[in-house]
Amino acid sequence: MLNARDYSVEEILRDGRSILIRALRPDDKARLLEHFRGLSDQSVHFRFFSAKRDLSEAELARFTELDFVRDAALVATLVDGDRERIIGVGRYNALGDEGTPSRAEVAFAVTDANQGRGIGTLLLEHLVPIARANGITEFQANVLGENNRMLQVFAKSGFTVQRSIDCGVFTLTFPTAATETFLAVSHAREREAAAESVRGFLAPRAVAVVGASREPGSIGWTLLHNIRAGFPHPIYPVHPTATELQGLPAYPRVSAIGAPVDLAIVAVPAAAVENVLADCAHAGVRGVVVISSGFGEVSQGGREAEHRLRHLVRASGMRLVGPNCMGIINTDPAIALNATFAPGVPPPGSIAMLSQSGALGLAVLDYVRALDLGISTFVSVGNKADVSSNDLLAYWAEDARTSVIVLYLESFGNPRKFARIAPEVARRKPIIAVKSGRSAAGVRAASSHSAALASLDVAVDALFEQAGVIRTRTLEELFDIAALLSTQPVPAGPRVAVVTNAGGPGILLADACEAQGLSLPSLTPGARDALRTFLPAAAGLENPVDMTAAATAEHFVRTIEVVGPDPNVDAVVVIYIPVLSPSGEMAAAIARGAAAVPAEKPVLSVFMSSRGAPPALAGGARGRLPSYSFPENAALALGAAERYGRWRRRSPGTALTLDAFASRAARSVVERVLAGAHGPCWLEPEDMATVLRAAGIEYAVAERAPVADAVAVAERLGYPLVAKAIAPGLLHKSDAGGVRLGLRNATEVAAAVDQIRAAMAVVGTPLEGVLLQREVAGGVEALVGVTTDPTFGPLVVCGLGGILVELLKDVTFRLTPVTDVDAREMLASLKGSRLLDGYRGSPAADRAALVDVILRVSALVEAVPELCELDLNPVKVLAPGQRAIVVDARMRIAPPSGPQTTL
């Protein structure tokens, strides 16, 4: 059961404004009465089916004093100054007098001025999981036939709604189970709302600069100057005493402007920011960018102040970029907004950029200008108190001016949400990311194999791998890949043709391509014959095609025209070493030749010159060609693009979900154990076996035995057996001498028990009993487990090696839920993967059965969120068709951390 009395979630409406959805409280009587009195007669009639004039004290008490089990009520609120207003109410009331009801009636009332903004839909989305957690399996709603808006809320909810009508009243019924359609509708609404909220920042119709300064060169002066340089709409400087700044009328505060303001850029001391934002809320500002530093990056007090800023803007209907950021840029000529203190603006283009570091953002913008890379929009998010990479991804996914997304990240706020949004975006537009902290991420001290193998950086790799995000180690790599993907198509395969006027760089490129998983195939005989007709006799006609140092501009043109269309080729790289001909002439020749390469094949160039690529490289019919200083850079960029293309073409796969019976069986064990525990605890062997078998994971037959009864139990189980110590706090039994294998008779069992008792005495742990288990012979030993990262949540891990797994660290991770495609890729990425196929004469193993174990572990995590750590080690993977059997397992569970308070 879920007591949602403290439920509180910040949400975004479809118009991009924020809102707070929380539980209705007993102290809401006055606010609820005000809400009711603000409803029109029609809205009252739609809600109560009568011309109700007021709410009595008894009704107010009944509406606000709920047990949040049989009944629940949520309100949508906005804050105006110190006053919180209820603008929407959603509630359900259980039907019937039974102790555990399964049906409830649901109803909504939204103030007239706020109808059509999606508030009813949001309230329904949040009521459903509360009801489901409290055993309500079906909702019923009675809606007047003329109440079209409410009928549409239910019709577009994603639920399968049954309708009946009697005397002009529709009775709607639908199950509360979260269907795929409901989740898809909910996620689509969330993305659209986030995108609309970001649009308010990047396409404002009026901007205020709070903290605008008289002093040239200061941040406040530079911000105003940069905005004035291009922004075509009203600009309002805000200064406590000035009446004019840079030729514009100035105002003492935003609320004194007296005209609509979409965006406020705030650059005042940290101590003054909260009051400025409160004034912006009072003035109806849509979004604020807080440049000011001195918040969560400096102290605990700063973190608390930052939290207050977030709550203030969200509760007031605004959104916030920052604090501690350098601002935002939109190069669209119709907007031309440079709301940063950077000294210049990058050229317009198709690359969208996010930087979490303000200082790095300055350097990045300067580097982008030097590379002449075009930017669509740039956002420095700073401390990410509110607007995050998830919101920006939702916006950039729909932005027609953006074709490539670049992220510099230092932390994740909600990686689970990122894991949901990023793959949808990456299937349409490449996402390239640098995530700092790779070297600082250490292995956490932990009590299981699975947790000991995990680190934050492992989690980031798992997240990016699943989401199709191209991760780079350096900013140089990031821009190399961005230069390729912003100007060229994604390659259809790994086959590369190399055209060069020098053999050495061609060999370097061939080696680098191989390291990146690319290949240099032979050209077709027809292509080689065509090259012979015009290249020097000394030219190399294999791949790389070495035209020799005597190659002319015409040789470059004709060679590219022959090689590019070759069906054996997916991409072309052209290398030029300056010899005699001017680089500009050769660049123009390469650009001309590239026009003959099919549009679906990328063309890259390598100009090994200190002067870089000549401008003529952008002059051909194909447009700008990416150019690199060294062969290795080109190979790395092309390899990353090819892997991304492979990810984009593959099926996302299907995750396994436990059926209702299996889920209840596993949950009943976990809930019973936690009810008698005082915190996190490890499951006993019998409970462990029950949970695994409920999840469909085969566990070797075993029975707990008191030490004195071990022989009798062994005789009943049959031989051969394994004996394992049961002792308090004992996790790695093998390390402590607590495991004996190959027991074939009663004498050997008795001796094994004596040996285990002696081993436990050495480590100072009392032996409570032994677990006798049927021995599973043969097979490949594998590990499948779960660890929980405090930021990323549950991670599924798999590897090969049994007791060697921590030594070899040949493991791979994925976030849950894991699909069948993910699971197969996990196994394929292991260095020891070939053991499953039979290595050097060893028998093959049941790879499909191991994939099934991974999927069932992922499904168990989704059904039992209390699961903290899980070790299935070893899993004996038997011959193909003979399944995989777990022979040792540990599971740690903990009570849920409590209700969610923010998204």
CSV table of C-alpha atoms in Angstrom, one decimal, residues 91-92 95 102-108 120-121 123-129 131-132 135-143 150-164 170-179 182:
chain,number,residue,atom,x,y,z
A,91,ARG,CA,-9.6,12.8,-6.6
A,92,TYR,CA,-10.8,9.2,-6.4
A,95,LEU,CA,-16.7,2.2,-4.4
A,102,SER,CA,-10.8,-2.7,-6.2
A,103,ARG,CA,-12.9,0.0,-7.9
A,104,ALA,CA,-13.0,3.8,-7.4
A,105,GLU,CA,-14.8,6.8,-8.9
A,106,VAL,CA,-12.5,9.5,-10.2
A,107,ALA,CA,-13.4,13.2,-10.8
A,108,PHE,CA,-11.7,16.5,-11.6
A,120,GLY,CA,-6.7,17.3,-15.8
A,121,THR,CA,-4.5,14.9,-17.7
A,123,LEU,CA,-3.8,14.8,-12.3
A,124,LEU,CA,-5.1,11.6,-13.8
A,125,GLU,CA,-1.5,10.4,-14.6
A,126,HIS,CA,-0.5,10.9,-11.0
A,127,LEU,CA,-3.7,9.5,-9.4
A,128,VAL,CA,-3.4,6.2,-11.4
A,129,PRO,CA,-0.2,4.8,-9.8
A,131,ALA,CA,-4.7,4.0,-6.9
A,132,ARG,CA,-2.9,1.0,-8.4
A,135,GLY,CA,-5.3,-2.2,-4.9
A,136,ILE,CA,-7.6,-0.1,-7.1
A,137,THR,CA,-7.7,-2.0,-10.4
A,138,GLU,CA,-10.5,0.0,-12.1
A,139,PHE,CA,-11.5,3.6,-12.3
A,140,GLN,CA,-15.0,4.8,-13.1
A,141,ALA,CA,-15.9,8.4,-14.1
A,142,ASN,CA,-19.4,9.9,-14.6
A,143,VAL,CA,-19.2,12.7,-17.1
A,150,MET,CA,-13.3,16.0,-19.7
A,151,LEU,CA,-14.4,13.4,-22.2
A,152,GLN,CA,-11.3,14.2,-24.3
A,153,VAL,CA,-9.1,13.9,-21.2
A,154,PHE,CA,-10.2,10.3,-20.8
A,155,ALA,CA,-10.3,9.5,-24.6
A,156,LYS,CA,-6.7,10.7,-25.1
A,157,SER,CA,-5.3,9.2,-21.8
A,158,GLY,CA,-4.0,6.0,-23.4
A,159,PHE,CA,-6.3,3.8,-21.4
A,160,THR,CA,-8.8,1.5,-23.0
A,161,VAL,CA,-12.0,3.3,-21.9
A,162,GLN,CA,-15.4,1.6,-22.0
A,163,ARG,CA,-18.4,3.9,-22.4
A,164,SER,CA,-22.1,3.7,-21.6
A,170,PHE,CA,-21.5,8.9,-19.7
A,171,THR,CA,-20.2,6.3,-17.4
A,172,LEU,CA,-16.5,5.6,-18.3
A,173,THR,CA,-14.6,2.7,-16.9
A,174,PHE,CA,-11.0,1.7,-17.5
A,175,PRO,CA,-8.3,-0.5,-15.7
A,176,THR,CA,-5.6,1.4,-13.8
A,177,ALA,CA,-2.8,-0.9,-15.2
A,178,ALA,CA,-0.2,1.2,-17.0
A,179,THR,CA,-0.6,0.0,-20.6
A,182,PHE,CA,-0.7,5.0,-21.6
